[in-house]
Coordinates of C-alpha atoms in Angstrom, one line a residue:
Chain A
X1 CA 5.7 -88.9 -0.7
X2 CA 6.3 -92.2 1.0
X3 CA 4.2 -91.9 4.1
X4 CA 5.8 -95.1 5.6
X5 CA 9.2 -93.6 5.9
X6 CA 8.0 -90.4 7.5
X7 CA 9.2 -89.8 11.0
X8 CA 6.4 -88.5 13.2
X9 CA 7.0 -86.4 16.2
X10 CA 5.4 -88.0 19.2
X11 CA 3.5 -86.3 22.0
X12 CA 6.5 -86.7 24.2
X13 CA 8.7 -85.0 21.6
X14 CA 6.3 -82.1 21.5
X15 CA 6.1 -81.9 25.3
X16 CA 9.9 -81.6 25.4
X17 CA 9.7 -78.7 22.9
X18 CA 7.0 -77.1 25.1
X19 CA 9.1 -77.4 28.2
X20 CA 12.1 -75.9 26.5
X21 CA 10.1 -73.1 25.0
X22 CA 9.8 -71.6 28.5
X23 CA 13.5 -70.8 28.3
X24 CA 13.2 -69.1 24.9
X25 CA 14.6 -65.8 26.1
X26 CA 17.5 -67.1 28.3
X27 CA 20.2 -65.9 25.8
X28 CA 18.2 -62.9 24.5
X29 CA 20.8 -60.7 22.7
X30 CA 20.6 -57.4 20.8
X31 CA 21.8 -59.0 17.6
X32 CA 19.4 -61.8 16.8
X33 CA 17.3 -61.6 20.0
X34 CA 15.6 -65.0 20.7
X35 CA 17.6 -66.9 18.1
X36 CA 19.6 -69.3 20.3
X37 CA 16.5 -69.9 22.5
X38 CA 14.5 -70.8 19.4
X39 CA 17.2 -73.4 18.3
X40 CA 17.3 -74.7 21.9
X41 CA 13.5 -75.2 21.9
X42 CA 13.7 -77.0 18.5
X43 CA 16.5 -79.3 19.4
X44 CA 14.4 -82.3 20.7
X45 CA 12.6 -82.4 17.4
X46 CA 15.7 -81.9 15.3
X47 CA 17.5 -84.7 17.1
X48 CA 14.7 -87.0 16.2
X49 CA 14.3 -85.9 12.6
X50 CA 18.0 -85.7 11.6
X51 CA 20.6 -88.3 12.3
X52 CA 23.7 -87.3 10.2
X53 CA 26.1 -84.6 11.4
X54 CA 25.7 -82.6 8.2
X55 CA 21.9 -82.6 8.4
X56 CA 22.1 -81.5 12.1
X57 CA 24.5 -78.7 11.3
X58 CA 22.2 -77.4 8.5
X59 CA 19.2 -77.6 10.8
X60 CA 20.9 -75.7 13.6
X61 CA 22.1 -73.0 11.2
X62 CA 18.5 -72.7 9.9
X63 CA 17.1 -72.2 13.3
X64 CA 19.8 -69.8 14.6
X65 CA 18.4 -67.0 12.3
X66 CA 16.9 -63.8 13.8
X67 CA 13.7 -64.4 15.7
X68 CA 11.8 -62.3 18.2
X69 CA 8.2 -62.2 19.3
X70 CA 6.2 -62.3 22.5
X71 CA 7.7 -65.2 24.5
X72 CA 4.4 -67.0 24.8
X73 CA 3.2 -66.4 21.3
X74 CA 6.3 -68.2 20.0
X75 CA 4.5 -71.4 20.9
X76 CA 2.1 -71.5 17.9
X77 CA 5.0 -70.6 15.6
X78 CA 7.0 -73.5 17.1
X79 CA 4.0 -75.8 16.4
X80 CA 3.8 -74.8 12.8
X81 CA 7.6 -75.1 12.4
X82 CA 7.5 -78.6 13.9
X83 CA 5.1 -79.6 11.1
X84 CA 7.3 -78.0 8.5
X85 CA 10.5 -79.7 9.8
X86 CA 8.6 -83.1 9.8
X87 CA 7.7 -82.6 6.2
X88 CA 11.1 -81.4 5.2
X89 CA 12.8 -84.4 6.9
X90 CA 10.4 -86.7 5.0
X91 CA 11.8 -85.3 1.8
X92 CA 9.3 -82.6 1.0
X93 CA 10.7 -79.7 -0.9
X94 CA 10.8 -77.0 1.7
X95 CA 13.8 -74.7 1.6
X96 CA 15.3 -72.6 4.3
X97 CA 13.7 -69.4 3.0
X98 CA 10.2 -71.0 3.4
X99 CA 10.9 -72.0 7.1
X100 CA 12.3 -68.5 7.8
X101 CA 9.4 -66.9 5.9
X102 CA 6.8 -68.7 8.1
X103 CA 8.7 -67.7 11.3
X104 CA 9.1 -64.1 10.3
X105 CA 5.6 -63.8 8.9
X106 CA 4.0 -65.0 12.1
X107 CA 6.2 -63.4 14.7
X108 CA 5.2 -59.8 14.0
X109 CA 1.4 -60.0 14.1
X110 CA 1.6 -62.5 17.0
X111 CA 3.8 -60.1 19.1
X112 CA 1.2 -57.4 18.4
X113 CA -1.5 -59.7 19.9
X114 CA 0.5 -61.0 22.9
X115 CA 1.8 -57.7 24.2
X116 CA -1.5 -56.1 24.9
X117 CA -3.2 -59.3 26.1
X118 CA -0.5 -60.7 28.4
X119 CA 1.6 -57.7 29.4
X120 CA -1.0 -55.0 28.9
X121 CA -4.1 -56.6 30.4
X122 CA -3.7 -59.9 32.1
X123 CA -0.6 -59.1 34.2
X124 CA -1.6 -55.6 35.4
X125 CA -5.2 -56.8 36.2
X126 CA -4.0 -59.9 38.1
X127 CA -1.1 -58.0 39.7
X128 CA -3.3 -55.2 40.9
X129 CA -5.8 -57.6 42.3
X130 CA -3.1 -59.7 44.1
X131 CA -1.4 -56.5 45.3
X132 CA -4.7 -55.3 46.9
X133 CA -4.9 -58.7 48.8
X134 CA -1.2 -58.4 49.8
X135 CA -1.7 -54.9 51.1
X136 CA -4.4 -56.2 53.4
X137 CA -1.8 -58.7 54.6
X138 CA -3.4 -61.7 52.9
X139 CA -1.1 -64.4 51.7
X140 CA -3.6 -65.2 49.0
X141 CA -2.2 -62.3 47.0
X142 CA 1.1 -63.8 45.9
X143 CA -0.3 -67.3 45.9
X144 CA -3.2 -66.5 43.5
X145 CA -0.9 -64.4 41.3
X146 CA 1.6 -67.2 41.0
X147 CA -0.9 -70.0 40.4
X148 CA -3.3 -68.2 38.2
X149 CA -0.6 -66.8 36.0
X150 CA 1.3 -70.0 35.5
X151 CA -1.7 -72.2 34.9
X152 CA -3.0 -69.8 32.2
X153 CA 0.5 -69.4 30.7
X154 CA 1.4 -73.1 30.6
X155 CA -2.1 -74.1 29.2
X156 CA -1.7 -71.4 26.6
X157 CA 1.9 -72.5 25.6
X158 CA 0.9 -76.1 25.2
X159 CA -2.5 -75.8 23.5
X160 CA -1.3 -73.0 21.1
X161 CA 1.7 -75.1 20.2
X162 CA -0.5 -78.1 19.5
X163 CA -2.9 -75.9 17.5
X164 CA 0.1 -74.7 15.4
X165 CA 1.3 -78.3 15.0
X166 CA -2.1 -79.7 13.9
X167 CA -3.1 -76.7 11.8
X168 CA 0.3 -76.4 10.1
X169 CA 0.3 -73.9 7.3
X170 CA -3.4 -73.0 7.8
X171 CA -2.8 -71.2 11.1
X172 CA -1.6 -67.9 9.5
X173 CA -4.9 -67.6 7.7
X174 CA -6.9 -68.3 10.9
X175 CA -5.0 -65.7 12.7
X176 CA -5.5 -63.2 9.9
X177 CA -9.2 -63.8 10.3
X178 CA -11.4 -62.4 13.0
X179 CA -10.4 -64.5 15.9
X180 CA -7.3 -62.7 17.1
X181 CA -8.8 -59.3 16.4
X182 CA -11.8 -60.3 18.5
X183 CA -9.6 -61.5 21.3
X184 CA -7.5 -58.3 21.3
X185 CA -10.5 -56.1 21.2
X186 CA -12.3 -57.9 24.0
X187 CA -9.2 -57.9 26.1
X188 CA -8.7 -54.2 25.5
X189 CA -12.3 -53.4 26.5
X190 CA -11.8 -55.3 29.8
X191 CA -8.4 -53.7 30.3
X192 CA -9.6 -50.2 29.7
X193 CA -12.5 -50.7 32.1
X194 CA -10.3 -52.1 34.8
X195 CA -7.8 -49.3 34.4
X196 CA -10.6 -46.9 34.9
X197 CA -11.6 -48.8 38.1
X198 CA -8.0 -48.8 39.5
X199 CA -7.1 -45.2 38.8
X200 CA -9.2 -43.6 41.6
X201 CA -8.7 -46.6 44.0
X202 CA -5.0 -47.2 44.1
X203 CA -3.4 -43.9 43.4
X204 CA -2.6 -42.3 46.7
X205 CA -2.9 -38.5 46.4
X206 CA -3.8 -36.3 49.3
X207 CA -4.0 -32.5 49.5
X208 CA -4.0 -31.6 53.2
X209 CA -3.7 -27.9 52.4
X210 CA -6.3 -26.0 54.5
X211 CA -8.6 -23.8 52.4
X212 CA -10.9 -22.5 55.0
X213 CA -11.6 -22.6 58.7
X214 CA -15.1 -21.8 59.9
X215 CA -15.9 -21.5 63.6
X216 CA -19.0 -23.5 64.5
X217 CA -21.7 -21.7 66.5
X218 CA -22.0 -23.0 70.0
X219 CA -25.6 -24.1 69.5
X220 CA -24.5 -26.4 66.6
X221 CA -21.9 -28.1 68.7
X222 CA -22.2 -31.1 71.0
X223 CA -21.7 -29.9 74.6
X224 CA -18.8 -32.1 75.6
X225 CA -18.1 -30.0 78.7
X226 CA -21.5 -30.9 80.2
X227 CA -20.9 -34.6 79.6
X228 CA -17.5 -34.7 81.1
X229 CA -18.9 -32.7 84.1
X230 CA -21.7 -35.3 84.5
X231 CA -19.1 -38.1 84.2
X232 CA -17.0 -36.5 87.0
X233 CA -19.9 -36.1 89.3
X234 CA -21.0 -39.7 88.6
X235 CA -24.4 -38.9 87.1
X236 CA -23.6 -39.8 83.5
X237 CA -26.4 -41.9 82.2
X238 CA -27.0 -44.1 79.2
X239 CA -29.7 -41.7 78.0
X240 CA -27.2 -38.8 77.9
X241 CA -24.8 -40.8 75.7
X242 CA -27.6 -41.9 73.5
X243 CA -28.6 -38.3 72.9
X244 CA -25.0 -37.5 72.0
X245 CA -24.9 -40.2 69.4
X246 CA -28.2 -39.2 68.0
X247 CA -27.0 -35.5 67.8
X248 CA -23.9 -36.6 65.9
X249 CA -25.9 -38.6 63.5
X250 CA -28.2 -35.7 63.0
X251 CA -25.2 -33.7 61.9
X252 CA -24.1 -31.7 64.9
X253 CA -20.4 -30.7 64.9
X254 CA -17.9 -32.2 67.2
X255 CA -15.1 -29.8 66.6
X256 CA -15.1 -26.1 67.5
X257 CA -13.8 -25.4 64.0
X258 CA -14.8 -26.7 60.6
X259 CA -11.6 -27.2 58.6
X260 CA -11.9 -27.7 54.9
X261 CA -8.8 -29.0 53.1
X262 CA -8.2 -28.9 49.4
X263 CA -8.8 -32.7 49.4
X264 CA -12.4 -32.2 50.9
X265 CA -13.2 -29.8 48.1
X266 CA -11.9 -32.1 45.4
X267 CA -13.8 -35.0 46.9
X268 CA -17.1 -33.0 46.8
X269 CA -16.4 -32.3 43.1
X270 CA -15.6 -35.9 42.2
X271 CA -13.7 -38.4 44.3
X272 CA -10.5 -39.5 42.5
X273 CA -10.4 -36.5 40.2
X274 CA -6.7 -35.7 41.0
X275 CA -5.4 -39.3 40.2
X276 CA -7.5 -39.2 37.0
X277 CA -5.9 -35.9 35.8
X278 CA -2.5 -37.2 36.8
X279 CA -3.0 -40.4 34.8
X280 CA -4.3 -38.6 31.7
X281 CA -1.4 -36.2 32.0
X282 CA 1.0 -39.2 32.0
X283 CA -0.7 -40.7 28.9
X284 CA -0.3 -37.3 27.2
X285 CA 3.4 -37.2 28.1
X286 CA 4.0 -40.7 26.9
X287 CA 2.3 -39.8 23.5
X288 CA 4.7 -36.9 23.4
X289 CA 7.5 -39.5 23.5
X290 CA 8.6 -38.6 27.0
X291 CA 10.3 -41.6 28.6
X292 CA 8.5 -43.3 31.6
X293 CA 11.7 -42.9 33.6
X294 CA 11.7 -39.2 33.0
X295 CA 8.1 -39.0 34.1
X296 CA 8.8 -41.0 37.3
X297 CA 11.7 -38.7 38.0
X298 CA 9.5 -35.7 37.5
X299 CA 6.8 -37.1 39.9
X300 CA 9.5 -37.6 42.5
X301 CA 10.6 -33.9 42.2
X302 CA 6.9 -32.8 42.4
X303 CA 6.2 -35.0 45.4
X304 CA 9.2 -33.7 47.4
X305 CA 8.4 -30.0 46.6
X306 CA 4.7 -30.5 47.2
X307 CA 5.5 -32.2 50.5
X308 CA 7.9 -29.5 51.7
X309 CA 5.3 -26.7 50.8
X310 CA 2.5 -28.6 52.6
X311 CA 0.4 -29.0 49.4
X312 CA 0.8 -32.7 49.2
X313 CA 0.8 -35.1 52.1
Chain B
X1 CA 21.9 -63.5 59.8
X2 CA 23.1 -67.0 59.5
X3 CA 24.7 -68.8 56.5
X4 CA 21.4 -70.6 55.5
X5 CA 19.6 -67.3 55.3
X6 CA 22.3 -65.9 53.1
X7 CA 22.2 -68.9 50.8
X8 CA 18.4 -68.7 50.5
X9 CA 18.4 -65.0 49.8
X10 CA 21.0 -65.4 47.1
X11 CA 19.0 -68.3 45.6
X12 CA 15.9 -66.2 45.4
X13 CA 18.0 -63.4 43.9
X14 CA 19.4 -65.8 41.3
X15 CA 15.9 -67.1 40.5
X16 CA 14.5 -63.5 40.1
X17 CA 17.5 -62.7 37.8
X18 CA 16.7 -65.6 35.5
X19 CA 13.0 -64.8 35.4
X20 CA 13.8 -61.2 34.7
X21 CA 14.8 -62.3 31.2
X22 CA 12.6 -65.3 30.7
X23 CA 9.4 -63.6 31.9
X24 CA 7.6 -67.0 32.3
X25 CA 7.1 -68.1 36.0
X26 CA 7.2 -64.4 37.2
X27 CA 9.6 -64.9 40.1
X28 CA 10.9 -61.4 39.3
X29 CA 7.6 -59.7 39.9
X30 CA 7.7 -57.8 43.2
X31 CA 4.7 -59.6 44.7
X32 CA 6.6 -62.9 44.4
X33 CA 10.2 -61.8 44.8
X34 CA 9.7 -59.5 47.9
X35 CA 7.4 -62.1 49.5
X36 CA 10.0 -64.9 49.0
X37 CA 12.8 -62.7 50.4
X38 CA 10.5 -61.9 53.4
X39 CA 9.9 -65.6 54.0
X40 CA 13.5 -66.7 53.9
X41 CA 14.6 -63.8 56.1
X42 CA 11.9 -64.3 58.7
X43 CA 10.0 -61.1 58.1
X44 CA 7.2 -62.3 55.9
X45 CA 4.7 -59.5 56.5
X46 CA 7.2 -56.8 55.6
X47 CA 8.1 -58.6 52.5
X48 CA 4.4 -59.1 51.6
X49 CA 3.5 -55.4 52.1
X50 CA 6.6 -54.2 50.2
X51 CA 5.7 -56.7 47.4
X52 CA 2.1 -55.5 47.2
X53 CA 3.1 -51.8 47.0
X54 CA 5.9 -52.3 44.5
X55 CA 3.7 -54.5 42.3
X56 CA 1.3 -51.6 41.9
X57 CA 4.2 -49.4 40.8
X58 CA 5.6 -52.0 38.4
X59 CA 2.3 -52.7 36.7
X60 CA 3.3 -51.1 33.4
X61 CA 6.9 -52.3 33.3
X62 CA 7.0 -54.6 30.3
X63 CA 9.5 -55.6 27.6
X64 CA 8.0 -54.9 24.2
X65 CA 10.0 -55.9 21.1
X66 CA 13.6 -54.9 21.7
X67 CA 12.8 -52.2 24.3
X68 CA 14.0 -53.0 27.8
X69 CA 11.8 -52.0 30.7
X70 CA 12.9 -50.8 34.1
X71 CA 14.0 -54.0 35.9
X72 CA 11.5 -55.3 38.5
X73 CA 14.0 -58.1 39.6
X74 CA 16.7 -55.9 41.1
X75 CA 14.2 -53.4 42.5
X76 CA 12.3 -56.1 44.3
X77 CA 15.2 -58.2 45.6
X78 CA 17.5 -55.3 46.7
X79 CA 14.8 -53.2 48.4
X80 CA 13.3 -56.4 50.0
X81 CA 16.8 -57.2 51.5
X82 CA 17.1 -53.6 52.7
X83 CA 13.7 -53.7 54.4
X84 CA 13.8 -57.2 55.9
X85 CA 17.4 -57.4 56.9
X86 CA 18.8 -53.9 57.1
X87 CA 16.1 -52.1 59.0
X88 CA 14.8 -49.8 56.3
X89 CA 11.1 -48.9 56.4
X90 CA 8.7 -50.0 53.7
X91 CA 8.3 -46.5 52.4
X92 CA 12.1 -46.1 52.2
X93 CA 12.2 -49.4 50.3
X94 CA 9.8 -48.1 47.8
X95 CA 11.7 -44.9 47.3
X96 CA 14.9 -46.8 46.7
X97 CA 13.2 -49.3 44.3
X98 CA 13.1 -46.7 41.5
X99 CA 16.8 -46.0 41.2
X100 CA 17.4 -49.8 41.7
X101 CA 15.1 -50.5 38.8
X102 CA 17.1 -48.3 36.6
X103 CA 20.4 -49.8 37.7
X104 CA 18.9 -53.3 37.0
X105 CA 17.9 -52.0 33.5
X106 CA 21.5 -50.9 32.8
X107 CA 22.8 -54.3 34.0
X108 CA 20.4 -56.3 31.8
X109 CA 21.3 -54.2 28.8
X110 CA 24.9 -55.0 29.6
X111 CA 24.2 -58.8 29.8
X112 CA 22.1 -58.7 26.6
X113 CA 25.0 -57.2 24.8
X114 CA 27.4 -59.8 26.2
X115 CA 25.1 -62.6 24.9
X116 CA 25.7 -61.4 21.3
X117 CA 29.1 -63.2 21.8
X118 CA 27.2 -66.3 23.0
X119 CA 25.1 -66.2 19.8
X120 CA 28.2 -66.2 17.7
X121 CA 29.8 -69.0 19.7
X122 CA 26.5 -71.0 19.1
X123 CA 27.0 -70.4 15.3
X124 CA 30.4 -71.9 15.5
X125 CA 29.2 -75.0 17.4
X126 CA 26.2 -75.3 15.0
X127 CA 28.7 -75.9 12.1
X128 CA 29.9 -79.0 14.0
X129 CA 26.3 -80.1 14.4
X130 CA 26.7 -80.2 18.2
X131 CA 23.4 -79.9 20.0
X132 CA 25.0 -80.3 23.4
X133 CA 27.3 -77.3 23.0
X134 CA 24.4 -75.0 21.8
X135 CA 22.4 -76.1 24.8
X136 CA 25.2 -75.3 27.2
X137 CA 25.8 -71.9 25.7
X138 CA 22.1 -71.1 26.1
X139 CA 22.0 -72.2 29.7
X140 CA 25.3 -70.3 30.4
X141 CA 23.6 -67.1 29.2
X142 CA 20.8 -67.8 31.6
X143 CA 23.3 -68.2 34.5
X144 CA 24.7 -64.7 33.6
X145 CA 21.2 -63.2 33.9
X146 CA 20.9 -64.9 37.3
X147 CA 24.2 -63.6 38.5
X148 CA 23.1 -60.1 37.4
X149 CA 20.8 -60.0 40.4
X150 CA 22.7 -62.4 42.8
X151 CA 25.9 -60.4 42.7
X152 CA 24.4 -57.1 43.7
X153 CA 22.4 -58.9 46.4
X154 CA 25.6 -60.4 47.8
X155 CA 27.2 -56.9 47.8
X156 CA 24.2 -55.5 49.8
X157 CA 24.4 -58.4 52.2
X158 CA 28.1 -58.0 52.8
X159 CA 28.0 -54.3 53.6
X160 CA 27.9 -53.9 57.5
X161 CA 24.3 -53.3 58.7
X162 CA 25.3 -50.1 60.6
X163 CA 26.6 -48.6 57.4
X164 CA 23.2 -49.2 55.7
X165 CA 21.2 -47.9 58.7
X166 CA 23.5 -44.9 59.1
X167 CA 23.1 -44.1 55.5
X168 CA 19.3 -44.5 55.7
X169 CA 19.2 -42.3 58.8
X170 CA 21.2 -39.7 57.1
X171 CA 18.3 -39.1 54.6
X172 CA 16.5 -36.0 55.8
X173 CA 12.8 -36.3 56.8
X174 CA 11.6 -33.9 54.1
X175 CA 13.1 -36.2 51.5
X176 CA 11.7 -39.5 52.8
X177 CA 8.3 -37.8 53.3
X178 CA 8.3 -36.4 49.8
X179 CA 9.4 -39.7 48.3
X180 CA 6.6 -41.5 50.1
X181 CA 4.1 -39.0 48.6
X182 CA 5.6 -39.4 45.2
X183 CA 5.6 -43.2 45.6
X184 CA 1.8 -43.1 45.9
X185 CA 1.5 -41.1 42.7
X186 CA 3.9 -43.2 40.6
X187 CA 1.3 -45.9 39.9
X188 CA -0.2 -43.4 37.5
X189 CA 2.8 -43.8 35.2
X190 CA 2.2 -47.6 35.1
X191 CA -1.5 -47.1 34.4
X192 CA -0.7 -44.6 31.7
X193 CA 1.7 -47.0 29.9
X194 CA -0.9 -49.8 29.9
X195 CA -3.7 -47.4 28.8
X196 CA -1.4 -46.0 26.1
X197 CA -1.0 -49.4 24.6
X198 CA -4.7 -50.4 24.5
X199 CA -6.5 -47.1 24.0
X200 CA -8.3 -46.4 20.8
X201 CA -10.8 -43.5 20.6
X202 CA -13.7 -46.0 20.9
X203 CA -12.4 -47.6 24.0
X204 CA -12.1 -44.5 26.2
X205 CA -15.8 -44.8 27.1
X206 CA -15.0 -48.0 29.0
X207 CA -12.3 -46.2 30.9
X208 CA -14.7 -43.5 31.8
X209 CA -17.4 -46.0 32.9
X210 CA -14.9 -47.9 35.1
X211 CA -13.7 -44.6 36.6
X212 CA -17.2 -43.4 37.4
X213 CA -18.3 -46.7 38.9
X214 CA -15.2 -47.0 41.0
X215 CA -15.0 -43.4 42.2
X216 CA -18.5 -43.2 43.6
X217 CA -19.5 -46.9 44.1
X218 CA -18.7 -49.4 46.7
X219 CA -18.4 -52.5 44.4
X220 CA -15.4 -54.6 45.1
X221 CA -12.9 -55.8 42.4
X222 CA -14.5 -59.1 41.7
X223 CA -17.8 -57.4 40.9
X224 CA -15.9 -54.9 38.8
X225 CA -14.2 -57.8 37.0
X226 CA -17.5 -59.4 36.2
X227 CA -18.9 -56.1 34.9
X228 CA -15.8 -55.7 32.7
X229 CA -16.1 -59.2 31.2
X230 CA -19.8 -58.6 30.5
X231 CA -18.9 -55.3 28.8
X232 CA -16.3 -57.0 26.7
X233 CA -18.6 -59.8 25.5
X234 CA -21.4 -57.3 24.8
X235 CA -19.0 -55.2 22.8
X236 CA -17.9 -58.1 20.7
X237 CA -21.6 -59.0 20.0
X238 CA -22.7 -55.5 19.1
X239 CA -19.7 -53.7 17.6
X240 CA -20.3 -53.2 13.9
X241 CA -16.8 -54.3 12.8
X242 CA -17.6 -57.8 14.1
X243 CA -21.1 -57.9 12.5
X244 CA -20.5 -57.6 8.8
X245 CA -20.8 -61.3 8.2
X246 CA -17.6 -63.3 7.5
X247 CA -16.2 -62.4 10.9
X248 CA -14.0 -59.7 9.6
X249 CA -13.1 -61.5 6.4
X250 CA -10.5 -64.2 5.8
X251 CA -12.9 -67.2 6.4
X252 CA -14.6 -68.6 3.4
X253 CA -17.6 -70.1 5.2
X254 CA -18.4 -66.9 7.1
X255 CA -19.0 -68.5 10.4
X256 CA -17.4 -67.8 13.7
X257 CA -13.7 -68.3 13.2
X258 CA -13.2 -69.8 16.7
X259 CA -15.8 -72.5 15.8
X260 CA -14.0 -73.2 12.5
X261 CA -10.7 -73.7 14.2
X262 CA -12.2 -75.9 16.9
X263 CA -14.0 -78.0 14.3
X264 CA -10.9 -78.5 12.3
X265 CA -9.0 -79.3 15.5

């Protein structure tokens, strides 16, 4: 091959491809999915590599074939394809099937890596963290979510595209090796742990149904009548109040009746046990191929009925 | 409600609609979309609270492969408009978000079918070697996705406020109370979807550990995050499948594959 005649893609060409790859899914369609977006992302490179109308038409046709993967994991595939197109434009014998083969070969496994990492772990964890800040009326919630997500995302898009471009054909082997598996496993460990943390904290379930009412013996109760009498007569002293607080801390009752709700009983058993059971039940339903929307509908029905009957509140 | 507010709300709606398909900048996520609607309508705190709550519900809504998830964009934008401009309460906004998410899902499926035509038009222009035409078709499809949210938002804005308030007041108390109760429980579905995707028999122990620490402990989320990362690193160091030499195969020199790539790079 005549290296002198080979057109090289500059960093600015690759930056253009990187910027456009963010619009990969704009014309996502049920027939060939991300195909137009893929061609759109490749155009800055194709423009540079091919000058004649015939070559450009062939190149566009080649890149309008079916393509679909995780929108961020398309970046390393783009990188590899840029190298391939560079070689092809320089006269290397790379046919359409080879280009398509690389794309199809990489998109499946990569989607399998991207979905659990980005959609399954990073976004729920970041989203839940930001939501907890937002619910305490802190503006840091949306700001942290937006900045953290986009910094991670853009860094990933650019560096994985560069990795694909530099590594060229080797990348598929690297991905088949342990790295991606390690990354997915590590992310899943973190994700499962955080899910366990979130389940009891942010599922709001309360069972106000009263199970038992026990009257407290008078001797076990703080004598509020005596205190209000003393206050009315103007003889209430600091010592009296201190005694009251000490009595409360020592476990004396402040209500004439001890009311135990279903929620109190559950909390004694294990706090958060109801959200846990609900979540596990949902996992089981999903495994039985019940659609999430059906489950959500079911929860609404249960919520309304439970509220009307006074079991849930 | 002045003209500038209307334009800004529609702009946010358009942005959320485009992001609903792109899934890059995340303007369609409730915590961003609701907050932005709250800001441009002058009720930032309501928007923030609605966004936080809806975000928890939408944790597990993700597009995987060709499957289309419930639509966070329409749910966030429409319910945020109802809460910030139409006097609906935050809990009503949450109850309405679910049917809105399903409506948005139907709309995006409709647009994603329309764009099959755009893909065919792109084929035609490709034969002429016209980069410019392919680019415009692609951007045109993105505009359609933006309008998918902006048009419903405009419809909600143009309905008289009394009509919306009357409609909301007509909802009986047992229904709103019940929906609020259900709203607190729906997060479980999101958790279940995420768990379902990651869970292998080995990993359930980490779920159990997280649950136990969280249910009885007082540690905040940052501490929990640190524990989680430590667990993940320890797992990778000690799990037998990563300790058979050769890093799971595929690498000839048997070292850490990350190191190999970085060295080559």
